[in-house]
Every structure is written in C-alpha cells, then in structure tokens.
PDB file of C-alpha atoms in Angstrom:
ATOM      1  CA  UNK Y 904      25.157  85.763  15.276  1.00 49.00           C
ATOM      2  CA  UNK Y 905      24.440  88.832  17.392  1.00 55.00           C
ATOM      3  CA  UNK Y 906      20.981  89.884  17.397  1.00 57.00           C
ATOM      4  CA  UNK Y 907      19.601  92.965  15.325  1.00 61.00           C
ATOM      5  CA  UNK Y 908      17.884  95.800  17.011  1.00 60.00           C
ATOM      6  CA  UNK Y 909      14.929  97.690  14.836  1.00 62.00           C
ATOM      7  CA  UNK Y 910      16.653 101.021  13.658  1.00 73.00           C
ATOM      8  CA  UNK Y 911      15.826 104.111  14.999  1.00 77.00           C
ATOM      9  CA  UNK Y 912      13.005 105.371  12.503  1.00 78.00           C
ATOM     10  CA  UNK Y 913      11.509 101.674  13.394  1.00 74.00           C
ATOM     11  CA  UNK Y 914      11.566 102.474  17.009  1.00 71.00           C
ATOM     12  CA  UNK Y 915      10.289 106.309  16.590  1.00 76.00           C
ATOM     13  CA  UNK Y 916       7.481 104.880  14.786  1.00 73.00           C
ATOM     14  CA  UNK Y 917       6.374 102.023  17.199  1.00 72.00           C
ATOM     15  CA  UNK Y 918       6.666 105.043  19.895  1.00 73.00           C
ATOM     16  CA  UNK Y 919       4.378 107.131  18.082  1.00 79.00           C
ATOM     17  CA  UNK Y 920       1.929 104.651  17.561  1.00 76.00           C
ATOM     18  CA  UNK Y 921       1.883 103.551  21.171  1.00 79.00           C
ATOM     19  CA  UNK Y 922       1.406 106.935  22.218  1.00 84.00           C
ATOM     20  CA  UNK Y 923      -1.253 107.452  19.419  1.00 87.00           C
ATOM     21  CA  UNK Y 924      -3.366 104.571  20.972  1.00 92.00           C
ATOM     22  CA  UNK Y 925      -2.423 104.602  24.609  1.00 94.00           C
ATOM     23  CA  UNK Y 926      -2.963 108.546  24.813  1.00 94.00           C
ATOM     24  CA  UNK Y 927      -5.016 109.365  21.980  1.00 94.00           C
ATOM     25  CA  UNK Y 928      -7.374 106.567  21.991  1.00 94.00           C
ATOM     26  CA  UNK Y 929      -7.645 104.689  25.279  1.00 97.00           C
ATOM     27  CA  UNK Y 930      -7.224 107.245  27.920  1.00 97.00           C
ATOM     28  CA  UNK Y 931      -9.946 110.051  26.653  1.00 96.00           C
ATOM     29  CA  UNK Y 932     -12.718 107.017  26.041  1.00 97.00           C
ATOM     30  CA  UNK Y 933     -15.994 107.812  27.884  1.00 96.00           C
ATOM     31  CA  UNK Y 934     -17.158 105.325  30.261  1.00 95.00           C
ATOM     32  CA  UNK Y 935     -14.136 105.734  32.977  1.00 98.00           C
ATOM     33  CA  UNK Y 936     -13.253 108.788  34.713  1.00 98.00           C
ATOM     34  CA  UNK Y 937      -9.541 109.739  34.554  1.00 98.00           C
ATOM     35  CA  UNK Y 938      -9.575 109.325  38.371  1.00 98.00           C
ATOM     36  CA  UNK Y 939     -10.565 105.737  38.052  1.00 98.00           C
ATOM     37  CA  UNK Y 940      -7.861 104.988  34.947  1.00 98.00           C
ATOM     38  CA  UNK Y 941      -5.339 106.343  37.155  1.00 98.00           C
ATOM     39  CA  UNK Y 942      -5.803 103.588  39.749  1.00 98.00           C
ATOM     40  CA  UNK Y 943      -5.889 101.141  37.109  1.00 98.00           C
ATOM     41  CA  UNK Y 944      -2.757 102.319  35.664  1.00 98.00           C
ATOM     42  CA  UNK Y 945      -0.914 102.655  38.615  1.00 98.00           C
ATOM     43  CA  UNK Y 946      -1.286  99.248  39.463  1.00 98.00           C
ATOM     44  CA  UNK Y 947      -0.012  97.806  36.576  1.00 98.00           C
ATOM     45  CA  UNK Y 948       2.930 100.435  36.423  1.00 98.00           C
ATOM     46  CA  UNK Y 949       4.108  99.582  39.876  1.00 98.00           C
ATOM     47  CA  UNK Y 950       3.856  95.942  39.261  1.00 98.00           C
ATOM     48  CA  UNK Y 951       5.629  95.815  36.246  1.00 97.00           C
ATOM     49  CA  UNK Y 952       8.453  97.614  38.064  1.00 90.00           C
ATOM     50  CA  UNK Y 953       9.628 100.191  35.508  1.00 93.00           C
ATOM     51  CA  UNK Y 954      10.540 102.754  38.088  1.00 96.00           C
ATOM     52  CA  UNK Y 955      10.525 105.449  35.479  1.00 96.00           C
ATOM     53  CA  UNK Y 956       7.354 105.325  34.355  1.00 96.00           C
ATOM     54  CA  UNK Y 957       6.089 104.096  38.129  1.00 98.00           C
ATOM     55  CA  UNK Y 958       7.913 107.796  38.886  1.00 98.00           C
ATOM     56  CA  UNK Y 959       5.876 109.575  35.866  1.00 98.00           C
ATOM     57  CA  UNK Y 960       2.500 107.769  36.612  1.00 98.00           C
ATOM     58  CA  UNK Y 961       2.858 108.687  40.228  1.00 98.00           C
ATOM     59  CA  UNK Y 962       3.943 112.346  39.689  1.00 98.00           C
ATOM     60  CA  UNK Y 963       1.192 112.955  37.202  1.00 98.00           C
ATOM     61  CA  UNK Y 964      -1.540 111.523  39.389  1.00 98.00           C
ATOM     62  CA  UNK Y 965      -0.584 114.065  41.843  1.00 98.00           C
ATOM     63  CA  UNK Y 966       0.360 117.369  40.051  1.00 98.00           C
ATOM     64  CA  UNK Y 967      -3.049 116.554  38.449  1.00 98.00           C
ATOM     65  CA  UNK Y 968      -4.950 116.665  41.776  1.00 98.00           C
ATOM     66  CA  UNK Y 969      -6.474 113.255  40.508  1.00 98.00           C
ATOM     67  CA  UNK Y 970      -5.321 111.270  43.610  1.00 98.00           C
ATOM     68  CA  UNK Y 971      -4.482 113.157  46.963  1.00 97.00           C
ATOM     69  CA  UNK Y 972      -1.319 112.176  48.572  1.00 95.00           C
ATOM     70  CA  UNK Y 973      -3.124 110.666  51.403  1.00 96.00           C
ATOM     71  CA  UNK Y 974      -5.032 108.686  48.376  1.00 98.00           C
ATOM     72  CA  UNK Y 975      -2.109 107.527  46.963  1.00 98.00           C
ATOM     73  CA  UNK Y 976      -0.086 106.381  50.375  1.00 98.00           C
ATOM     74  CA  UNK Y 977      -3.623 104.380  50.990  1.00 98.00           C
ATOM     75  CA  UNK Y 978      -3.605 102.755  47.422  1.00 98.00           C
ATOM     76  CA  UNK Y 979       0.488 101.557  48.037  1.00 98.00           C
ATOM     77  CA  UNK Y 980      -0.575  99.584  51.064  1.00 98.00           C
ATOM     78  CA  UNK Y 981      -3.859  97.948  49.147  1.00 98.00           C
ATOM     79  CA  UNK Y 982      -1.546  97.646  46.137  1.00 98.00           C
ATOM     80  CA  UNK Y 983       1.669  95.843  48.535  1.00 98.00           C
ATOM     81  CA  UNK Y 984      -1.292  93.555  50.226  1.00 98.00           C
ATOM     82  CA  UNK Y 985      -2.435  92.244  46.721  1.00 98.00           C
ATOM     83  CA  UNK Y 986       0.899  92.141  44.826  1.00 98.00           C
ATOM     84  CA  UNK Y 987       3.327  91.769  47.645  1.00 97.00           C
ATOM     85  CA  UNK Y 988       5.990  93.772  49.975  1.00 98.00           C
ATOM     86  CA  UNK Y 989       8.548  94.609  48.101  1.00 98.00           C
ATOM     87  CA  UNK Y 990       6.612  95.946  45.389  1.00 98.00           C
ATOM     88  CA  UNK Y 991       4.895  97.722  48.027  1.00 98.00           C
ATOM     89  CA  UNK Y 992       8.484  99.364  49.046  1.00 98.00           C
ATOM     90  CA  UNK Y 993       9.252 100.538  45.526  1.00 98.00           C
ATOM     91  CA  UNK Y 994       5.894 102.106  45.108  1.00 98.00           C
ATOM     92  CA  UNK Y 995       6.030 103.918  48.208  1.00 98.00           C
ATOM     93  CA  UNK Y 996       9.900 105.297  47.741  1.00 98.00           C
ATOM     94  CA  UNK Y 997       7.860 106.681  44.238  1.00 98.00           C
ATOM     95  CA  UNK Y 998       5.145 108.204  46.308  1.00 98.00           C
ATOM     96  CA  UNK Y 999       7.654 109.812  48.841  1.00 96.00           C
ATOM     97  CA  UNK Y1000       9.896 110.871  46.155  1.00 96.00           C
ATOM     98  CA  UNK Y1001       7.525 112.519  43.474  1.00 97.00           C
ATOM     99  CA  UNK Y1002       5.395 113.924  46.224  1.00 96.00           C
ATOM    100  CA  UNK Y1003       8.226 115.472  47.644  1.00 94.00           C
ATOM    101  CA  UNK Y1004       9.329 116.818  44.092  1.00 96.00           C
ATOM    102  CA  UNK Y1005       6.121 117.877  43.478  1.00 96.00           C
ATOM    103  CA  UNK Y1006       6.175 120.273  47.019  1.00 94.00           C
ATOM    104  CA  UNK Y1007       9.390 121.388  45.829  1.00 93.00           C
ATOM    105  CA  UNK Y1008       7.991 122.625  42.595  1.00 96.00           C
ATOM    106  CA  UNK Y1009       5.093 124.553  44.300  1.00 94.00           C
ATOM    107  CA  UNK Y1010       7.731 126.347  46.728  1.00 92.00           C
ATOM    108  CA  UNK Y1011       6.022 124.227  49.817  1.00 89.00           C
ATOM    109  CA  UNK Y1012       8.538 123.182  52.353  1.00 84.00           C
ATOM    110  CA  UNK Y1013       9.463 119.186  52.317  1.00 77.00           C
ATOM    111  CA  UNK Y1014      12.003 119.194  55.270  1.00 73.00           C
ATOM    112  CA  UNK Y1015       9.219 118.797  57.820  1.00 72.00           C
ATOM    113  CA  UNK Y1016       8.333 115.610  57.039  1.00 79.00           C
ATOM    114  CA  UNK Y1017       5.141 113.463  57.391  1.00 86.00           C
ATOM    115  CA  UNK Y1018       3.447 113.475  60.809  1.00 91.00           C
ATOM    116  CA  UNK Y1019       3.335 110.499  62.384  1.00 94.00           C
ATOM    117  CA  UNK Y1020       0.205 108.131  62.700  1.00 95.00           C
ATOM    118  CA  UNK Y1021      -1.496 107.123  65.825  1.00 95.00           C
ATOM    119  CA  UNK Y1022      -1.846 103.638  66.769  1.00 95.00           C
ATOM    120  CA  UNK Y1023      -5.282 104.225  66.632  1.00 94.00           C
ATOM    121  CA  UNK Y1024      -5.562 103.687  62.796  1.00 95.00           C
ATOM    122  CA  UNK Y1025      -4.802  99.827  62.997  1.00 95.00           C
ATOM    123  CA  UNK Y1026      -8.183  99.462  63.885  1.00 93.00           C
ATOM    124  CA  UNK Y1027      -9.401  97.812  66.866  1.00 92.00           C
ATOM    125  CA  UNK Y1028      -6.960  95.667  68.828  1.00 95.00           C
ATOM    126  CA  UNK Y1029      -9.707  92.846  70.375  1.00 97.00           C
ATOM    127  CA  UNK Y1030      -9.119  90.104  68.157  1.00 97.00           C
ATOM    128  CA  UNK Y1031     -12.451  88.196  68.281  1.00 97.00           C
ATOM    129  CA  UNK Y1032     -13.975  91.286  66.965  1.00 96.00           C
ATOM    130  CA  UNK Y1033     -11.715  91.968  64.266  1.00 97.00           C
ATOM    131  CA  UNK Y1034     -12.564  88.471  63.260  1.00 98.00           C
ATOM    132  CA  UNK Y1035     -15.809  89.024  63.392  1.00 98.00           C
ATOM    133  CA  UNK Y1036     -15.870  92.182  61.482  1.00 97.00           C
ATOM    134  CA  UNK Y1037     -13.323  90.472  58.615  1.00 98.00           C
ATOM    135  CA  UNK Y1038     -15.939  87.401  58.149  1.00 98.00           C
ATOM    136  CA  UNK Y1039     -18.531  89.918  57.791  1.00 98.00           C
ATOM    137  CA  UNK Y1040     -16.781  92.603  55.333  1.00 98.00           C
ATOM    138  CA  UNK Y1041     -15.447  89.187  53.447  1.00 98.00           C
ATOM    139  CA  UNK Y1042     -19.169  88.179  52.352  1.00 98.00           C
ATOM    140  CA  UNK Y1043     -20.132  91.821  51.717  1.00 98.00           C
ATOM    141  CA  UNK Y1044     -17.259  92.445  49.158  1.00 98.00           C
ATOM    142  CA  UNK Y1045     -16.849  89.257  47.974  1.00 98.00           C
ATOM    143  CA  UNK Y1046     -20.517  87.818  48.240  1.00 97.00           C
ATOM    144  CA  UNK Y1047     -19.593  84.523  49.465  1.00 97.00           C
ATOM    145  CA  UNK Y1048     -19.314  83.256  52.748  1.00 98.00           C
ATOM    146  CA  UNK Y1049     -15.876  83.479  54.390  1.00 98.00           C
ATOM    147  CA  UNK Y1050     -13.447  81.214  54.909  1.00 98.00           C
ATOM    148  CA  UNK Y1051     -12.952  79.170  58.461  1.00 98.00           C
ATOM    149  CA  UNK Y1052     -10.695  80.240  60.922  1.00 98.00           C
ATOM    150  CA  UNK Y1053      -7.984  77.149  60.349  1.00 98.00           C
ATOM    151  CA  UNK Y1054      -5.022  78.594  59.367  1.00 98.00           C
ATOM    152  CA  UNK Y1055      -2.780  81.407  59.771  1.00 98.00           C
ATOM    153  CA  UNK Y1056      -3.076  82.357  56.071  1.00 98.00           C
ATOM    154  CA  UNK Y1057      -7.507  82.385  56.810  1.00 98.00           C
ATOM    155  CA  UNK Y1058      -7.100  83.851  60.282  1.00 98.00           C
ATOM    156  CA  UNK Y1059      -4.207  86.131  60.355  1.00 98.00           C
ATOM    157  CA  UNK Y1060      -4.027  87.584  56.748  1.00 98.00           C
ATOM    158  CA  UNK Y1061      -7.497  87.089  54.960  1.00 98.00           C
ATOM    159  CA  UNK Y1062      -9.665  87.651  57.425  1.00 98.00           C
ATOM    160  CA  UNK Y1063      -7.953  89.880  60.648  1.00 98.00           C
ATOM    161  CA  UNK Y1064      -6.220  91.974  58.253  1.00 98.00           C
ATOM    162  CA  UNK Y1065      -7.519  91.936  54.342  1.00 98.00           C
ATOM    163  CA  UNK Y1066     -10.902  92.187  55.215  1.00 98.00           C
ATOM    164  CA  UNK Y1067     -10.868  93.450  58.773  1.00 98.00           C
ATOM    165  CA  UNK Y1068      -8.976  95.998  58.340  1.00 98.00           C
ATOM    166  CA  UNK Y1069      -7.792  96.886  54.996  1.00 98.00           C
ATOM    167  CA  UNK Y1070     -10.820  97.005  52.867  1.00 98.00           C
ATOM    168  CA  UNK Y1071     -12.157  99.326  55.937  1.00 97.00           C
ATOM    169  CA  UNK Y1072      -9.281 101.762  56.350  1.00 97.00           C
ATOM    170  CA  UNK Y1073     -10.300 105.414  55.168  1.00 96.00           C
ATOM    171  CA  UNK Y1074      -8.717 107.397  52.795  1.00 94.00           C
ATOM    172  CA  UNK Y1075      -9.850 105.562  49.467  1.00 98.00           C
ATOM    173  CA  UNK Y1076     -13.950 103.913  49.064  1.00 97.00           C
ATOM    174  CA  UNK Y1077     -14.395 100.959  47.711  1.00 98.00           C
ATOM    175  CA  UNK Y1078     -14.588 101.396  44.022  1.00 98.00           C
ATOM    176  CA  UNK Y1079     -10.776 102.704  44.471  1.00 98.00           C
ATOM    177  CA  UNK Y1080     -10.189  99.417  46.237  1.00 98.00           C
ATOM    178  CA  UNK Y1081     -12.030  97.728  43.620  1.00 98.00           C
ATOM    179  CA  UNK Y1082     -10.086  99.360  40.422  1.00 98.00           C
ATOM    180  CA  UNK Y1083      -6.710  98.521  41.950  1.00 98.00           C
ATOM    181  CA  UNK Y1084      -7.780  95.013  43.370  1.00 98.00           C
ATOM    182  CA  UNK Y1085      -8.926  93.654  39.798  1.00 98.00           C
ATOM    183  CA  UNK Y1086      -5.532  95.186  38.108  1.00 98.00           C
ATOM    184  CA  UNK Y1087      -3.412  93.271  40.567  1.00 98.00           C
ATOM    185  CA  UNK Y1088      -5.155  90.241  40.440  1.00 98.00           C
ATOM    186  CA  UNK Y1089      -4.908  90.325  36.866  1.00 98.00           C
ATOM    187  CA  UNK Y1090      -1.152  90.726  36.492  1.00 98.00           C
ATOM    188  CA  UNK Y1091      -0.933  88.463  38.941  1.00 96.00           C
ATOM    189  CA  UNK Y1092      -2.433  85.775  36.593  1.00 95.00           C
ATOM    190  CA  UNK Y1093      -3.937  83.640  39.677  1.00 95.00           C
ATOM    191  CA  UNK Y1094      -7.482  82.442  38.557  1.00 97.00           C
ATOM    192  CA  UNK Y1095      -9.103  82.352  41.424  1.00 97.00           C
ATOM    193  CA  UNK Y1096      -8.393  85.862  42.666  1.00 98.00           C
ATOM    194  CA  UNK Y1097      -9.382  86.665  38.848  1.00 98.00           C
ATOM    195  CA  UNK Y1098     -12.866  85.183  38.863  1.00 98.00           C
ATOM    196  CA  UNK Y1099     -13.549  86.013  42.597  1.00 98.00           C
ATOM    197  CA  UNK Y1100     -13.010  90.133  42.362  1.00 98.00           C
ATOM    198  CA  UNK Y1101     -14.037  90.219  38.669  1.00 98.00           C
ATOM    199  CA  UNK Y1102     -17.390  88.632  39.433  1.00 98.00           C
ATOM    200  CA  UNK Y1103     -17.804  90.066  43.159  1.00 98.00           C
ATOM    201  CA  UNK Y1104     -17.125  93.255  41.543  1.00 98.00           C
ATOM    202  CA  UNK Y1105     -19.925  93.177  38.982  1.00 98.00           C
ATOM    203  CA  UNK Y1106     -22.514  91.489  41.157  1.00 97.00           C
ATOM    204  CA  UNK Y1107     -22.237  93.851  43.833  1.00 97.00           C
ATOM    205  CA  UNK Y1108     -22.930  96.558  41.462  1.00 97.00           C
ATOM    206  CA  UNK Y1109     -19.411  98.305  42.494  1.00 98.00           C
ATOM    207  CA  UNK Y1110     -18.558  98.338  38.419  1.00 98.00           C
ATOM    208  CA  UNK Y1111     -20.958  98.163  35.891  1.00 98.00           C
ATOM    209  CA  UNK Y1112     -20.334  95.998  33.013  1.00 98.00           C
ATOM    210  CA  UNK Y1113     -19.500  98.672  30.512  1.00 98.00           C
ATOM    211  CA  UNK Y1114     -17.010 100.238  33.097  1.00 98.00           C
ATOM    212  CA  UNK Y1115     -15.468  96.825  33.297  1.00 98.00           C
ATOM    213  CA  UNK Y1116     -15.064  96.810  30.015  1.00 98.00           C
ATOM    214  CA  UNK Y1117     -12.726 100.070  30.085  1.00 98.00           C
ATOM    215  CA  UNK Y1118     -10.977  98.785  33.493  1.00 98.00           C
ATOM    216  CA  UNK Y1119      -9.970  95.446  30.885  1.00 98.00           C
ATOM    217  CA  UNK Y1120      -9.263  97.974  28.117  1.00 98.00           C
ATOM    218  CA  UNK Y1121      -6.616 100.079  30.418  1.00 98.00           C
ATOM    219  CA  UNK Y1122      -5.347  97.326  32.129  1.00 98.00           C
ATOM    220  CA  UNK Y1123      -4.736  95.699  28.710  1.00 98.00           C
ATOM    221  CA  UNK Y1124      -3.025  98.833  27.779  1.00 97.00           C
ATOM    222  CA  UNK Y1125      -0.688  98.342  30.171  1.00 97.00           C
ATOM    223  CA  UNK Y1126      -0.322  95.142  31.186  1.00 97.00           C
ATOM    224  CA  UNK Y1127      -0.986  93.493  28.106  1.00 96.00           C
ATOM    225  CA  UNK Y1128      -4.041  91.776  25.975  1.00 97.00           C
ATOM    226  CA  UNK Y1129      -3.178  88.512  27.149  1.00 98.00           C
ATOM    227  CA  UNK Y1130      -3.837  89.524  30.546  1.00 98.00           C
ATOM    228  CA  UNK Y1131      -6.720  91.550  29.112  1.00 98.00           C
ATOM    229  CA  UNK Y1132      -8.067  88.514  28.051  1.00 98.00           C
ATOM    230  CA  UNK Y1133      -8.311  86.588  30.768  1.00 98.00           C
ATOM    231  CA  UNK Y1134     -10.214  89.329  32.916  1.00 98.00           C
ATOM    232  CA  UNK Y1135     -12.584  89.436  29.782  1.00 98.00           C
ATOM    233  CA  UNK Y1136     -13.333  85.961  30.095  1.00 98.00           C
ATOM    234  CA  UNK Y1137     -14.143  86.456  33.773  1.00 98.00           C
ATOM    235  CA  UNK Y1138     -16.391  89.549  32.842  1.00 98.00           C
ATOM    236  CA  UNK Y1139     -18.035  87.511  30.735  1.00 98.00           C
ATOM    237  CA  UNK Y1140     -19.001  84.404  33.197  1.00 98.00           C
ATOM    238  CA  UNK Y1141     -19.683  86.814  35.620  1.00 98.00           C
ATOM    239  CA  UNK Y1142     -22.416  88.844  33.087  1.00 97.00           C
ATOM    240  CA  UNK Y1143     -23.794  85.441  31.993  1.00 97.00           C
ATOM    241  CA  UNK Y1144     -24.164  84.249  36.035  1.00 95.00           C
ATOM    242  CA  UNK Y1145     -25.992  87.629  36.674  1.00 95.00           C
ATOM    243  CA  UNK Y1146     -28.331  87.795  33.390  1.00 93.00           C
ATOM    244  CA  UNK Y1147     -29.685  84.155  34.535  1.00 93.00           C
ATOM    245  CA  UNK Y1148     -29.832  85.067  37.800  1.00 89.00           C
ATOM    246  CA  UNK Y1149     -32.164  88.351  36.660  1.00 87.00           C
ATOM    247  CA  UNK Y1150     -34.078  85.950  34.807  1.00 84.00           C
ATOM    248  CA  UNK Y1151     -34.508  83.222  37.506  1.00 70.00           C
TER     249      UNK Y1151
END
C-alpha cells in the first residue's frame, strides 16, 4: 500500500508554524546576538546538506553585513576541520556562489576573482614550534593538558594543525570559533567532542551559561531537540563542575 503524503493545507500549516517558531520566536530572543545565531545556524545548515537553504543561510549572512566574506571563507575551513572535507567543499561552492551573486546584485564586478594568498598565512613552517605552540593553544582552549605526540592523528592533525594553526588563524576570534565548534560537535553526535567544547567553552568564560542556553536553543532549531538534548546535558555537567568548583 503506497504511502500517504499530508495534503497541502496540512503541509501549509506545519510551514507556518515552523516559521512562526523558528522566525518569530527563536531568532529575535535576547541573550544571542544575530551575529552569533548566524554561526550557529550555518553550521547546522551546511552539515545537514540542504544546499538550498545552505545557499539562503549563506546569502543572508552576507547581504546582511552580519558575517564579512573574509568571515565566512574563515568559518568554511573551521567548519570542514570539525565536520569533514567534503562538507567543507559544498559550503565553500555556497560561499563562492552567493557571494558572487550578492556582488552581482550591488553592480560590483565578480570577473576579477579572489586574490591569491601568500604562503605566509599557513603559519610558521618550523615544526617543533608549531608543536609547541598547538600543545600550548590546546590547554588554553580546551583547559586540559594536551595530548602526546604518538600518532599522526595527535601530531599531525590535533596538535600541528587544529590547535597550531587553526584556532590561531585571523579573520574570526574565538567566540566565532567557539559558536561553530559546539554546533558541529553536536550534529556530529560524538560524546567526547560534546562534553570537551561544551564544558571548555563555559569554564573558560568564552559563553556564559545563559548564552549557552540560546546556542542549544538554535542549534535545536535546526538540528533537532534530540541533538539539543544532548548538548543540554553537557551544559549542565559542565555548570554543576564549575558551581562546586566556585564553592571549593
């Protein structure tokens, strides 16, 4: 027996409503700038690969002037370390596409392309002291001490590129590292990653705990309650941990 889809007053009503509490409820809540929901919402967007609404989220954050372009090239590498490459590829085709759309709009002329970057940007090339500078800007953002040097996953990804060089880059601080880190570790259900960036997050004083709160309440939006959830329940540790900490 073939399935039966909701008819098309159903489905105009469940749109309404959505909009009603995505729009009209969530996104004008005090407590989170619309800068800072825009992160947020991009990361779950681009991750749940719906390239139309990745291409509305994306254009809007722009013609808004809420995220520069440089901002938002910066935020599709931080977003492809944390929920992988190819994600990373369809997010920046977005960027390129609806940036160059938006130039087109404003009469600006988009056949002169992007400049291209000098090697100097990678950061420095002496290994040892990337190293050293990844161990150190590990324990600073993540308030633990980092991991040892014994395999390539430690050495050549967490700590000579996450941390020594991709937390560091310019072009977005580190609460805009922060919003978009906690999103994609929370679509990307992994517990650990949860815990770590929720809690390092909230101890470091990057997020307060009412505007982690809203980050869970636009990520839910998004991405789900579910998924909401979790991240609540790793608010929550993390507030109790701090509050006996205060107390000790």
């Amino acid at each position: 027996m073939a399935a039966e889809w909701p008819d098309e007053p159903a489905m105009a009503a469940t749109m309404a409503a959505r909009l009603d509490f995505v729009f009209g409820r969530v996104w004008p809540r005090p407590g989170l700038s619309r800068r800072d929901r825009r992160f947020v919402t991009l990361a779950c967007v681009c991750a749940a690969d719906g390239v139309d609404e990745i291409n509305d989220h994306v254009y809007a954050a722009l013609a808004s002037g809420d995220i520069s372009a440089e901002e938002m090239l910066e935020f599709v590498l931080h977003f492809a370390v944390y929920c992988g490459w190819p994600k990373g590829a369809q997010a920046e085709v977005a960027v390129r596409t609806q940036a160059a759309r938006l130039a087109a709009e404003r009469g600006e002329d988009v056949a002169a392309g992007r400049p291209l970057l000098e090697s100097a940007t990678l950061g420095p090339t002496d290994h040892d002291a990337r190293l050293a500078e990844g161990e150190r800007c590990f324990g600073e953002i993540n308030l633990v001490s980092p991991p040892q040097r014994d395999s390539p996953y430690f050495q050549a990804g967490i700590l000579a590129f996450v941390f020594g060089h991709l937390w560091q880059r310019p072009n977005l601080g580190r609460r805009e590292r922060r919003l978009t880190t906690i999103a994609c570790v929370g679509v990307s259900d992994a517990l650990g990653p949860i815990y770590s960036h929720v809690g390092s997050a909230l101890e470091s004083g990057d997020i307060s705990a009412d505007e982690m709160n809203e980050i869970i309440l636009q990520f839910s939006a998004y991405s789900g309650f579910p998924k909401g959830r979790v991240l609540q329940q790793a608010a929550d540790a993390a507030n109790v941990r701090i509050s006996l900490s205060r107390k000790g």
